[in-house]
Structure formats: structure tokens, C-alpha cells
Short mmCIF file of C-alpha atoms in Angstrom, two decimals:
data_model
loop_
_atom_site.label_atom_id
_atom_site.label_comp_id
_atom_site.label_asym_id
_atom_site.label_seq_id
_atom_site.Cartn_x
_atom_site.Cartn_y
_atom_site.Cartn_z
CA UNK A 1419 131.42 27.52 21.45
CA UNK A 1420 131.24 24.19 23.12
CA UNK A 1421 127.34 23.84 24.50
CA UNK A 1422 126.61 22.58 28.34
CA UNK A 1423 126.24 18.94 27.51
CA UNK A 1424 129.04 19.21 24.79
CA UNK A 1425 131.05 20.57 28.35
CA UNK A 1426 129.74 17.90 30.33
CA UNK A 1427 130.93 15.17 28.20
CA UNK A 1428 134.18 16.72 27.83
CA UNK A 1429 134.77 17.13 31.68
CA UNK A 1430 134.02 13.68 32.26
CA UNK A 1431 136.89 12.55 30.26
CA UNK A 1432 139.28 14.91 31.88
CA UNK A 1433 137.85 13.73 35.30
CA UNK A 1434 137.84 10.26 34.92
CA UNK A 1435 141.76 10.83 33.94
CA UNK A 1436 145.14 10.06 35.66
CA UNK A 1437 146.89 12.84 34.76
CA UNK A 1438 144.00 15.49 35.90
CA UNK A 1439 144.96 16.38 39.19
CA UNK A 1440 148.43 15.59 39.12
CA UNK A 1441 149.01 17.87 36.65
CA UNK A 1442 147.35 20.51 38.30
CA UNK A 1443 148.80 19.35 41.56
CA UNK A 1444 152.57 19.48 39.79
CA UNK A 1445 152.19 23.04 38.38
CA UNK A 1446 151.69 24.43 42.16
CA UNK A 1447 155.93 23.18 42.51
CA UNK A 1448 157.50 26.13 41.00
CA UNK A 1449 155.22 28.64 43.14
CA UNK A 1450 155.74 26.51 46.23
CA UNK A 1451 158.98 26.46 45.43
CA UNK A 1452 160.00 30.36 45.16
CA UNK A 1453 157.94 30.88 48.58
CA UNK A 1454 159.82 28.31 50.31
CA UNK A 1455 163.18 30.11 48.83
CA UNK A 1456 161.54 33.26 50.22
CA UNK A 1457 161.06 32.35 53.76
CA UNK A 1458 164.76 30.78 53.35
CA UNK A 1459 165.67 34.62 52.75
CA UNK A 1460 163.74 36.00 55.42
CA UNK A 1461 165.05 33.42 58.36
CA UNK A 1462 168.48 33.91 56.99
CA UNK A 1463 170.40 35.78 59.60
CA UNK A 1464 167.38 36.57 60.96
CA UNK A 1465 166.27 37.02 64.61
CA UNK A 1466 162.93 34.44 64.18
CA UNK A 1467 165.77 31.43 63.72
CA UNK A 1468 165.58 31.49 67.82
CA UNK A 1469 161.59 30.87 67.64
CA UNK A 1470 161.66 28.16 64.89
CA UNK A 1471 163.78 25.48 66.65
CA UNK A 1472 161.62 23.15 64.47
CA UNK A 1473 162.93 24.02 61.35
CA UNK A 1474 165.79 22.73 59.47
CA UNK A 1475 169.30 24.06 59.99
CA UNK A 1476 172.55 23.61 59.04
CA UNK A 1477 174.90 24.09 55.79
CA UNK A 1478 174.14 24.36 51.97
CA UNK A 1479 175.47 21.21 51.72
CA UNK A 1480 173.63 19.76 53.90
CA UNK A 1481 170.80 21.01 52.59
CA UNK A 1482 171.20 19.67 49.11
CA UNK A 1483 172.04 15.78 49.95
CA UNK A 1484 168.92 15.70 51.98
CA UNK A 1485 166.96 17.48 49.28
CA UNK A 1486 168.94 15.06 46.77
CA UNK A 1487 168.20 11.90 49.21
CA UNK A 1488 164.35 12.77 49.80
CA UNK A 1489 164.00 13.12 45.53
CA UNK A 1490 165.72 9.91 45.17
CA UNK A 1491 163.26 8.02 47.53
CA UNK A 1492 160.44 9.37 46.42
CA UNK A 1493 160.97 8.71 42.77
CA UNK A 1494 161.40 5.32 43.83
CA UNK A 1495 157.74 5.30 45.70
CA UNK A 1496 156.85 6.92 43.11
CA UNK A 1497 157.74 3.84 40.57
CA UNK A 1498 156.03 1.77 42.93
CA UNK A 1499 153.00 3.64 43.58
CA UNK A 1500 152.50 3.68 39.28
CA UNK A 1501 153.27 -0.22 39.47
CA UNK A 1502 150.56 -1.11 41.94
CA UNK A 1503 148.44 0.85 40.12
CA UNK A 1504 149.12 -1.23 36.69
CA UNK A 1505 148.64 -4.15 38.07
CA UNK A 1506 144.74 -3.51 39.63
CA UNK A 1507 143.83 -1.74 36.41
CA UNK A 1508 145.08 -5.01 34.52
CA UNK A 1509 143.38 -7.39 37.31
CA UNK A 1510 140.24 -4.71 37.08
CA UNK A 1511 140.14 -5.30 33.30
CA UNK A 1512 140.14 -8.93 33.46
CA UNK A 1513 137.71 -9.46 36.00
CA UNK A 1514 135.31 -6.97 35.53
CA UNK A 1515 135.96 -5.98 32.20
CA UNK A 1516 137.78 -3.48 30.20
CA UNK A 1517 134.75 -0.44 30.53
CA UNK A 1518 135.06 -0.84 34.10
CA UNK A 1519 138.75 0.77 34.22
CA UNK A 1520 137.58 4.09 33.91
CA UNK A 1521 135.42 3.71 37.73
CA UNK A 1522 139.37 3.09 38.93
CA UNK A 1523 140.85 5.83 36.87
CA UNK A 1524 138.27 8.27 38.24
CA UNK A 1525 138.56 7.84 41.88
CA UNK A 1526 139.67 10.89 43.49
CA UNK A 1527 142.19 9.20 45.91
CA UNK A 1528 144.36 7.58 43.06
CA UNK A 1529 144.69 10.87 41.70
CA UNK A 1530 145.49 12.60 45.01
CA UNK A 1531 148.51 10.02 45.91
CA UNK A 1532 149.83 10.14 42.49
CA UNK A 1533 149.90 14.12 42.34
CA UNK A 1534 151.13 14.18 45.97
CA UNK A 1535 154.26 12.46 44.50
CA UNK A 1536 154.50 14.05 41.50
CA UNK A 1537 154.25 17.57 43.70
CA UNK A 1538 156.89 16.33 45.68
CA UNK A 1539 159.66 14.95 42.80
CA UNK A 1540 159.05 18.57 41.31
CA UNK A 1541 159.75 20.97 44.44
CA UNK A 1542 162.24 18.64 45.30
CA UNK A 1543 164.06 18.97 41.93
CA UNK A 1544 163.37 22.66 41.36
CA UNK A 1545 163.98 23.10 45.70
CA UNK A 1546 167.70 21.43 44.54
CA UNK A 1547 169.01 23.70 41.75
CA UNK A 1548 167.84 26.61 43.64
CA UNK A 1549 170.16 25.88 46.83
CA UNK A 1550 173.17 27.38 46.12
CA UNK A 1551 176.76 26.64 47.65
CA UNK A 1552 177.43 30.18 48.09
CA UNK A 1553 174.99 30.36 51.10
CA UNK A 1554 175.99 30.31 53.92
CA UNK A 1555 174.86 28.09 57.14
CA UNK A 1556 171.52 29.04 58.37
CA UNK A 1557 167.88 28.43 58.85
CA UNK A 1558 166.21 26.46 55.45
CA UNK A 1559 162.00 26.66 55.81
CA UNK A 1560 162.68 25.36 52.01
CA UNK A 1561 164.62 21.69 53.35
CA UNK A 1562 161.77 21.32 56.39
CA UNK A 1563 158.97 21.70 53.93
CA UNK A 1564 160.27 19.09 51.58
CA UNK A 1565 160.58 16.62 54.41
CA UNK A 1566 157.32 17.24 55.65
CA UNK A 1567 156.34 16.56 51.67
CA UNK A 1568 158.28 13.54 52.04
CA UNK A 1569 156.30 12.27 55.28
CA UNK A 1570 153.00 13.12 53.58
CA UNK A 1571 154.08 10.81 50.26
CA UNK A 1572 154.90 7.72 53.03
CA UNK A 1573 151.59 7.98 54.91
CA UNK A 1574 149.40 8.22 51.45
CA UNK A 1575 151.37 5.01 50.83
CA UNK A 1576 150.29 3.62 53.05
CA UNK A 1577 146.63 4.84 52.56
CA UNK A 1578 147.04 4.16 48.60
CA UNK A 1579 147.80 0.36 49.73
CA UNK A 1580 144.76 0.22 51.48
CA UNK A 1581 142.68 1.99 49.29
CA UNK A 1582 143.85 -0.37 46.22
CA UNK A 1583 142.78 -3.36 48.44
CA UNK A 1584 139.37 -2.58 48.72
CA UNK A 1585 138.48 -0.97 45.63
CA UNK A 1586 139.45 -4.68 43.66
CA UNK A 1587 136.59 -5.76 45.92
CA UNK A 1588 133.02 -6.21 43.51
CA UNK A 1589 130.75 -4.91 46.35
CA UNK A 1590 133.13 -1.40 46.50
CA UNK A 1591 133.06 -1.70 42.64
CA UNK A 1592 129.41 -2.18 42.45
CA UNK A 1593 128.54 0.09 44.63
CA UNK A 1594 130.84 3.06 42.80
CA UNK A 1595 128.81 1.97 39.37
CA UNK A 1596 125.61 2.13 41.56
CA UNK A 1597 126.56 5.65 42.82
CA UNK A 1598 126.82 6.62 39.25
CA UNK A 1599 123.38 5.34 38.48
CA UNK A 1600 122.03 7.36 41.23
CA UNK A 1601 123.65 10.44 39.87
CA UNK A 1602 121.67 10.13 36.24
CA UNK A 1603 118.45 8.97 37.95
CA UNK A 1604 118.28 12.42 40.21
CA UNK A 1605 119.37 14.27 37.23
CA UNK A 1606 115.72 13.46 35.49
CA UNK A 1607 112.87 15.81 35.76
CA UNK A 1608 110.61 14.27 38.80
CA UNK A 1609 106.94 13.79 36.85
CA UNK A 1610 104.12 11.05 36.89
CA UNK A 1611 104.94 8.62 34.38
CA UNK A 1612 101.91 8.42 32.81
CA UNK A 1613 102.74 12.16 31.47
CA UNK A 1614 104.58 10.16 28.88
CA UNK A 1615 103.72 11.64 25.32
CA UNK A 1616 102.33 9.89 22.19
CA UNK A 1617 103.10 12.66 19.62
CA UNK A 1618 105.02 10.79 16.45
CA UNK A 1619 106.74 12.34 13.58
CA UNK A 1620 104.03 13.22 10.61
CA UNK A 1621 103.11 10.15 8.56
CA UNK A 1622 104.40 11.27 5.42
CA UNK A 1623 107.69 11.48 6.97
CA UNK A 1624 109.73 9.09 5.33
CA UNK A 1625 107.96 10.17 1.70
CA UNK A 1626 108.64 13.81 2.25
CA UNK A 1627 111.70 14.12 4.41
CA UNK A 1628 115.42 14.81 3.23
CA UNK A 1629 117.69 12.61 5.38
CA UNK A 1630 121.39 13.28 6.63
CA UNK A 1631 124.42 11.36 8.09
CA UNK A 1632 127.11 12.65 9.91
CA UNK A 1633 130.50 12.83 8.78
CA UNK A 1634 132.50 10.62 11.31
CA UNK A 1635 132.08 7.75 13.15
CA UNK A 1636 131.72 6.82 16.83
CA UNK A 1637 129.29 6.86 19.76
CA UNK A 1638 127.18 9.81 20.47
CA UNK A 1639 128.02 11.51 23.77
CA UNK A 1640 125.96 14.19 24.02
CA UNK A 1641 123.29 16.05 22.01
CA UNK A 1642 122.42 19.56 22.31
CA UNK A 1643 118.35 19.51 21.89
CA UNK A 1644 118.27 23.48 22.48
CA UNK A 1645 120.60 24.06 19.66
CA UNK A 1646 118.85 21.66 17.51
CA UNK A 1647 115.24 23.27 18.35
CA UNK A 1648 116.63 26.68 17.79
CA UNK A 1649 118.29 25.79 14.06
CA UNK A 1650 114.31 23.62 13.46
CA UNK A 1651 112.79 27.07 15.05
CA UNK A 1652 114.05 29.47 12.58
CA UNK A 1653 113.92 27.01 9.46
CA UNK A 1654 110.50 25.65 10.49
CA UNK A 1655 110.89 22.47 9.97
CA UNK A 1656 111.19 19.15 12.01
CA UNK A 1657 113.54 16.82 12.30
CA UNK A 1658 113.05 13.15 13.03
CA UNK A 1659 116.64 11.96 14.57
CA UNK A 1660 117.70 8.15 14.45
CA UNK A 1661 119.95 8.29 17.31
CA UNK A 1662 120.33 9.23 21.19
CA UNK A 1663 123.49 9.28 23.37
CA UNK A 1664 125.29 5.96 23.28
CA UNK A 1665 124.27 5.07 19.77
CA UNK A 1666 127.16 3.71 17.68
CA UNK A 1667 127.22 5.28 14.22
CA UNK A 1668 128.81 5.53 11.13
CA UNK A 1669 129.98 7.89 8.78
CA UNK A 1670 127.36 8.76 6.04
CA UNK A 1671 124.81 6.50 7.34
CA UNK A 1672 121.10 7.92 8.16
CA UNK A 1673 121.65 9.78 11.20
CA UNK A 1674 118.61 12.58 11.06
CA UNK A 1675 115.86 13.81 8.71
CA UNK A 1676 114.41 17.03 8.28
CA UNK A 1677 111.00 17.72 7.52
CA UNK A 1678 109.79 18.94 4.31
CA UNK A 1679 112.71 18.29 2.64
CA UNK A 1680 112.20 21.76 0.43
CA UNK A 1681 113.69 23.70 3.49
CA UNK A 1682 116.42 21.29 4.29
CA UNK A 1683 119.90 22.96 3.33
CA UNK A 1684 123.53 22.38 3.82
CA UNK A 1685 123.18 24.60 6.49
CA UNK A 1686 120.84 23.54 8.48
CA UNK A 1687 122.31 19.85 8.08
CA UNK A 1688 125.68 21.38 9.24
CA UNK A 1689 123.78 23.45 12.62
CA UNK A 1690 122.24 19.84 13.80
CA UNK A 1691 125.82 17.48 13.19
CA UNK A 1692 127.67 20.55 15.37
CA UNK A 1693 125.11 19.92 18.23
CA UNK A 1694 126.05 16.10 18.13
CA UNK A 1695 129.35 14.88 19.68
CA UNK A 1696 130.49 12.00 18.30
CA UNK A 1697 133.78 10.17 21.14
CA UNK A 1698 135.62 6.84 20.99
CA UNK A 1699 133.45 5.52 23.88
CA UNK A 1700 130.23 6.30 25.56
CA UNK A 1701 129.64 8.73 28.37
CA UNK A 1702 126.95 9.09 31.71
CA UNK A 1703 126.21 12.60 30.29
CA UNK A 1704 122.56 12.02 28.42
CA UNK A 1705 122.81 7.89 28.83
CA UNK A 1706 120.98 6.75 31.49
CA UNK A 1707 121.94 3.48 30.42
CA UNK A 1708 125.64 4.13 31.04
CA UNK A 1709 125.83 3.07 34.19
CA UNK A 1710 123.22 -0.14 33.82
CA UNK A 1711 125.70 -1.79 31.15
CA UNK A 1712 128.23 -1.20 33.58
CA UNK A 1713 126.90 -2.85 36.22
CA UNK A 1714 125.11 -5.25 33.91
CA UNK A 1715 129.09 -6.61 32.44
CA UNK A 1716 129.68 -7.40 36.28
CA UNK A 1717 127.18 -9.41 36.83
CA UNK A 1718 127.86 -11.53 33.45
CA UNK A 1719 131.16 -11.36 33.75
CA UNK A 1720 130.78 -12.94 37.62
CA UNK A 1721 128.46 -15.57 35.59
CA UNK A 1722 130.30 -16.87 32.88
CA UNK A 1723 132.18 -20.11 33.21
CA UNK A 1724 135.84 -18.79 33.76
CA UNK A 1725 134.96 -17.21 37.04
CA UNK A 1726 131.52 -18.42 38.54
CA UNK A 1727 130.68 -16.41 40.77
CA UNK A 1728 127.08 -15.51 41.14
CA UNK A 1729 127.00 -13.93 44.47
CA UNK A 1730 128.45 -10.79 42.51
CA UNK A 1731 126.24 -11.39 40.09
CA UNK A 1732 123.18 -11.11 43.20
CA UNK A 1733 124.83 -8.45 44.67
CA UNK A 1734 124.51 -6.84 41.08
CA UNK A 1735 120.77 -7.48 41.29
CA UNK A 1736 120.51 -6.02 44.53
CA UNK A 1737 122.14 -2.66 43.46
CA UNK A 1738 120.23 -2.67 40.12
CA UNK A 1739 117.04 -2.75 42.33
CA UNK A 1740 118.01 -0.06 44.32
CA UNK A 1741 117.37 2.45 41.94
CA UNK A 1742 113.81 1.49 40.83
CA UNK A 1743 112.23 3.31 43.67
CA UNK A 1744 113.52 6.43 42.71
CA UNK A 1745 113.48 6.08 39.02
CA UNK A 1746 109.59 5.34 39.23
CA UNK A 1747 108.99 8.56 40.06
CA UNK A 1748 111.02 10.28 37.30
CA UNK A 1749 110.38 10.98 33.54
CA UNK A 1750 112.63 9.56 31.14
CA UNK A 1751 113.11 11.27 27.94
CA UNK A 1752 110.42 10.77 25.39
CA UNK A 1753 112.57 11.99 22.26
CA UNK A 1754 109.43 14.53 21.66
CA UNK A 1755 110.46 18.27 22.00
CA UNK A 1756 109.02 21.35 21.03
CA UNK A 1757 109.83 25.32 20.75
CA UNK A 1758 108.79 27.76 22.95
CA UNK A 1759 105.19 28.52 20.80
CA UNK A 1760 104.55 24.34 21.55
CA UNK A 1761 104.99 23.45 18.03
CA UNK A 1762 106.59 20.16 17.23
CA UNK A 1763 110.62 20.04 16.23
CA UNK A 1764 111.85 17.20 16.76
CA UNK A 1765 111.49 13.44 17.60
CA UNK A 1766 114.11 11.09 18.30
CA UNK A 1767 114.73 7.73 20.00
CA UNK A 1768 113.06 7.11 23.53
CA UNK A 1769 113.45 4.91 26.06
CA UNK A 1770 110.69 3.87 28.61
CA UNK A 1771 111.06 2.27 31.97
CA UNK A 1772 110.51 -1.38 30.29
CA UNK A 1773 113.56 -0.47 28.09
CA UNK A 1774 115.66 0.22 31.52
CA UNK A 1775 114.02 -2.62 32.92
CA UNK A 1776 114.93 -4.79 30.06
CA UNK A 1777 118.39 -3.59 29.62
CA UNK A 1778 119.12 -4.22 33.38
CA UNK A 1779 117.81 -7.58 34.04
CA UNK A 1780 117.69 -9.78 30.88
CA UNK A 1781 121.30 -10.11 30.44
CA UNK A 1782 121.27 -11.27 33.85
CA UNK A 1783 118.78 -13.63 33.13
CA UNK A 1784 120.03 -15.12 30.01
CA UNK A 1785 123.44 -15.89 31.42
CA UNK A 1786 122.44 -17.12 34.47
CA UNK A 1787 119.55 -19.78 32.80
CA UNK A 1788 120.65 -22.04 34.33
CA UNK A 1789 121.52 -21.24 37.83
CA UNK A 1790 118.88 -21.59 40.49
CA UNK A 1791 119.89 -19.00 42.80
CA UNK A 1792 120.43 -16.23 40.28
CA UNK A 1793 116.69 -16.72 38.62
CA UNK A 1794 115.60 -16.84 42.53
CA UNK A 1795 116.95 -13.68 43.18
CA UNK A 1796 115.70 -11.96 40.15
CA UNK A 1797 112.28 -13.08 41.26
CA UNK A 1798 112.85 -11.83 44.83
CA UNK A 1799 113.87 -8.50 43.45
CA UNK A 1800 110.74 -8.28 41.22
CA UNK A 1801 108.63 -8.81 44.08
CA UNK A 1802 110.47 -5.93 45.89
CA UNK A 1803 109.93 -3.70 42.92
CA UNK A 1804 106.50 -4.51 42.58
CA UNK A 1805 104.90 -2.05 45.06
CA UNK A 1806 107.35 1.07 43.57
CA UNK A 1807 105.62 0.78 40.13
CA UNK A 1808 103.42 3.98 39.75
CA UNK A 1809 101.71 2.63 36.34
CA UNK A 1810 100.70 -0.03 34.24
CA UNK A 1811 103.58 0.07 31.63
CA UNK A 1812 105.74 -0.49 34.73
CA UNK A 1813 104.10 -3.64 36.23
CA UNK A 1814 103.67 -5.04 32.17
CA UNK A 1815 107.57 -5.02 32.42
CA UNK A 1816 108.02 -6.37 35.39
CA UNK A 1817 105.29 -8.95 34.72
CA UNK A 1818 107.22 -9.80 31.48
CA UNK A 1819 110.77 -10.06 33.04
CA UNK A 1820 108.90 -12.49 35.58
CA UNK A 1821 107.43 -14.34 32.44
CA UNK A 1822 111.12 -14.95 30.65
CA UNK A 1823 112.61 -16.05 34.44
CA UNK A 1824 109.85 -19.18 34.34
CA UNK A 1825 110.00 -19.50 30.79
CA UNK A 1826 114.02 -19.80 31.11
CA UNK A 1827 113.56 -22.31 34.29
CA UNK A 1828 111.88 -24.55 32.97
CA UNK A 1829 113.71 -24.56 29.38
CA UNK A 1830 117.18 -24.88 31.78
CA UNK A 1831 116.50 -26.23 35.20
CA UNK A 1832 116.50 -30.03 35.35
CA UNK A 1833 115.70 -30.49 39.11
CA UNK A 1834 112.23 -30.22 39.71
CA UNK A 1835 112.63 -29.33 42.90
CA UNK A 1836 114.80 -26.16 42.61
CA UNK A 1837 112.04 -25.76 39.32
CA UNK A 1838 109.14 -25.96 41.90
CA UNK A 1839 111.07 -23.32 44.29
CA UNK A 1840 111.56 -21.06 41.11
CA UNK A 1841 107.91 -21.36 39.91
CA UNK A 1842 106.47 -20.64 43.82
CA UNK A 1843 108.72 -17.44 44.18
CA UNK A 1844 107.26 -16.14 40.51
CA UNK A 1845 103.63 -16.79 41.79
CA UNK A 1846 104.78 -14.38 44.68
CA UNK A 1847 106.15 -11.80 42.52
CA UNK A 1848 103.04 -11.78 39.81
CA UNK A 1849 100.67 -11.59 42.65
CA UNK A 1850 102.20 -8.44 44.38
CA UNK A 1851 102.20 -7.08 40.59
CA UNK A 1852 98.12 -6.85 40.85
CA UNK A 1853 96.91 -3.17 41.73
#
């Protein structure tokens, strides 16, 4: 049975999908169909056609080249509403990069308009075998509903247009990323970060442990720690693992160890690959770095040579920064766990708030070496940080990112006055570092 973070990863590939909710929104056509067919029965020759003067009236025939006219139009929109969309997830690819198409994919409005239409080619098909010539003129509920379908598809158009036009804009782009960030921070436990623990696998580890590799390849997207305590629990062992969610691995590499390696079995090897999945891409679920390489491509993307454009790149900055505040005051995971009697079971990969630091700003840095106003930036972001760190580790990182901007400036920057402006704003920034 597929565990919660198993689920999790799981759902997020069926969300961030463009067949999702129009599928769902296409199976409601047959129902919607038989009730419209039902109401057709109930106003036929009925007393109520005098109080619904709104609704559609006139001959079978009628009826079906309308019905036949309204499917033919929409499956036209329909074409066109699946080639605008092709075209922004191409100019989305290029621009921002490849990973980014799934932010686009994901948004609930594309998937609204395109399972609008789909809703509508369906009833309208299905609506058009069920009218039959035999009928006789009358009231159709069944015609009035599919041009009211019909009016809906034209105004999310319209809409769809719109929404396509802003969404190719990096600051709506960033800030959907950003919003995703958010999301993982507030899923951490809120602690001091100086809680962080220490404990370390037992020093005779690598002597006396029997290691394992899993059996396929790809990036982790989730790992069930429960299940893997549980499976250490009852064998009593403990189990040093070389990967977290977003690692790449390989098949039979060294993937996990288990500790002595006189209890390890089969078994036991087989309980702890089950509680990895192993997908053709990374996921948000357990990877708080997810969303920072995201954000991280635009930026370098916006910086390298074939676009130049570093005001995305400082709007990138700006959003990275905007989750420091709240990140300060949450644990990240240490990769220490233990059972419910506090013993050890298993230690794994961690990552610290330098490592998030690190992997959100240095890329940044190191493309944009040589541009003034990037490295200017970066040090007017540090300086904004500075008063959210809660701890020394914190203000070391900060301190150190401040360290590589000068160290970069003056290895890069020719002009010394744009080098004097850099060097004044990273005085600024290490002197709002000091406790």
C-alpha cells in the first residue's frame, strides 16, 4: 500500500498534468447528457413550455444542426485553445528552461478552459446522436444547455488569452515558483535552530556495516522514514542512508547500509528500497530544494549571454529573500531519526540553512561575476537577511556568501568605481551580520 509521501509524490504528478481535470471534467458529459434528455422529456408536451420562454424551441431538426454547428465551432476553439497552449510551453521552455514547464502545466486555469471544451465537444456529440428525428417539435432544455456551454467556452477564451499573456511574464513566473517555496518552508516543523542534532552513525560503520543499492535508477521522490524506522525497529539495527529526495541514483550503486551487518537480510534490504520512490524527475514532496533550483535556472537563465537580462535575475533575488524570514525560524531535516524508545535508526543526508543558502545564491553569483548590479543586489539582500538570522551557523553563511560576492568583484570587475560601490555595500552587509 502506497505510504503518505509515496501518495504525495504521486498526486503531484497527476496535478501538475493536462489531462487531470479535463478528464474528470469530460466524464461528467454522458451524465449531463441523459439529464438534459430528461428535462427534454418532461417539457415535452408539457404545460411548463408556457413558463420557460427562455428555452430553446422548435423541430428535431433544428435541434440537431445547431447541436451539429455549436460541436463544429467548438472543436475548432478547441484546436486553437491546444495551439496557444504549445506555443507558451515551447516559448516557456526556451526562456526559462525546460523544468519550468511543469509551473504552466499545473495552473489550475489551463486545465479549467481545456476541460470546459473538452466537456462541451462531448455533450455536444453524445447531446447529437441522442436527438432523434422521430420527435416531434417542442421544448429542448438539452439544445439551450449546449448553447449556454458554448457561450461559457467563448468567454474562457477570452480569459485563457489573457491568462496566457501574463503567465509568460518572469515576475508571474517567479512569483508561482516562489509560492511553491513558501508551501515547503511552512510544511517544516517551527523549532530554534540551534536544536540541530550532532548524533553520527557509529564509527565502526563503514568496517561493520553491510551496504545495499537499489535496483533501478532515477531521482528519489519521496522516502518513507516511518516505514524505514519500523523495518530498523524490529531488526534492531541502523541504517546509515546515502541519499535524500532529489538525489540522482543508479542501479546497484551504494544507496544504504545497515548496521551490524550480521542482521542485515534480503528482507530487510527489500522493506527499506519499497519505502524509496525512485521517478524520472524530482518532486517538492521531501525537497526543499525543489523549488530553489527552480527559481535559481531563472535567474541564470535571465544571465547568460543569449538573453541578458538581469532584472529577472534581481527580481529572482528578491523572491529568494523572501523566504529567509520564515525559514529562520524552522528546522530543516537533520537526517537523524529515532524509534519511539529514542534509540538511534537511522542517519541520512542533511541539509542546513548554509546548504539552502548556498544552493540559492551562488549560482547567482557565479553567473553574474561580472555584472555590477547583480553582485549589488546580492549584497543588498544579505544585508536584509542579516537581522532574520536566529544563530551563528546562519550569519557564518551569510558572512561567507558576502565573502565570495567581493572575492568575485574584484577577480571580475574592472571599473574601480562600480568595484568601490560593490566593496562599500559588503562593508554594510558584514556589519549588520555582528550580534
Amino acid at each position: 500500500m502506497p505510504k503518505l509521501h509515496a501518495v504525495r509524490a504521486i498526486w503531484d504528478g497527476v496535478r501538475t498534468s493536462l489531462w487531470f481535470l479535463p478528464a474528470i471534467l469530460g466524464a461528467m458529459a454522458p451524465p449531463l447528457v441523459y439529464l438534459a434528455r430528461s428535462l427534454d422529456a418532461l417539457f415535452d408536451g408539457n404545460s411548463l413550455q408556457g413558463n420557460a420562454a427562455w428555452l430553446y424551441r422548435g423541430g428535431p431538426d433544428q435541434a440537431r444542426e445547431i447541436v451539429a454547428t455549436i460541436l463544429s465551432a467548438i472543436g475548432t476553439m478547441t484546436s486553437l485553445v491546444f495551439s496557444i497552449t504549445m506555443v507558451v510551453l515551447t516559448l516557456a521552455a526556451g526562456q526559462f528552461g525546460p523544468r519550468l514547464v511543469r509551473n504552466f502545466m499545473a495552473r489550475r486555469q489551463t486545465q479549467l478552459v481545456l476541460g470546459t471544451f473538452v466537456l462541451t465537444i462531448l455533450y455536444a456529440l453524445l447531446l447529437l446522436s441522442a436527438l432523434g428525428k422521430e420527435q416531434q417539435e417542442g421544448t429542448f432544455p438539452s439544445v439551450t444547455l449546449a448553447i449556454a456551454l458554448a457561450a461559457l467556452c467563448l468567454g474562457l477564451l477570452v480569459v485563457f488569452i489573457h491568462h496566457l499573456a501574463t503567465s509568460i511574464m518572469s515576475e508571474t513566473l517567479i512569483e508561482a515558483v516562489g509560492g511553491e517555496l513558501d508551501d515547503s518552508v511552512a510544511k517544516l516543523d517551527p523549532a530554534e535552530p540551534e536544536q540541530s542534532s550532532d548524533v553520527d552513525l557509529p564509527q565502526d560503520f563503514d568496517q561493520r556495516a553491510a551496504f545495499f543499492g537499489m535496483e533501478g535508477f532515477g531521482y528519489v521522490q519521496s522516502v518513507e522514514i516511518d516505514q524505514i524506522l519500523d523495518a530498523a525497529r524490529r531488526a534492531d539495527v541502523v541504517i546509515g542512508m546515502d541519499l535524500r529526495a532529489g538525489d540522482f541514483v543508479i542501479a546497484n550503486g551504494r544507496a544504504f547500509g545497515i548496521y551490524p551487518a550480521g542482521r542485515a537480510t534480503q528482507a530487510l534490504a527489500a522493506q527499506i528500497r519499497a519505502a524509496i520512490m525512485l521517478g524520472p524527475h524530482r518532486t517538492p514532496v521531501q525537497d526543499l530544494e525543489f523549488p530553489i533550483r527552480h527559481l535559481v535556472e531563472i535567474a541564470v537563465r535571465a544571465l547568460s549571454p543569449g538573453i541578458n537580462d538581469p532584472y529577472t535575475a534581481v527580481s529572482v533575488i528578491h523572491r529568494l529573500s523572501a523566504a529567509w524570514p520564515q525559514l529562520t525560524k524552522r528546522t530543516v531535516p537533520t537526517g537523524v531519526y529515532h524509534d519511539v524508545k529514542g534509540r538511534l535508526r537511522l542517519v541520512g543526508p542533511n541539509i542546513d540553512h548554509a546548504g539552502l543558502i548556498n544552493a540559492a545564491f551562488s549560482q547567482i553569483r557565479q553567473a553574474g561575476a561580472g555584472m555590477p548590479l547583480v553582485l549589488i543586489h546580492l549584497l543588498k539582500t544579505f544585508r536584509s537577511m542579516a537581522p532574520c538570522t536566529r544563530c551563528a551557523a546562519q550569519r557564518d553563511a551569510l558572512a561567507a556568501e558576502i565573502e565570495a560576492v567581493i572575492e568575485d568583484a574584484r577577480r571580475e570587475i574592472a571599473n574601480s568605481a562600480d568595484l568601490r560601490d560593490i566593496e562599500e555595500h559588503a562593508k554594510r552587509a558584514l556589519l549588520q551580520l555582528q550580534p
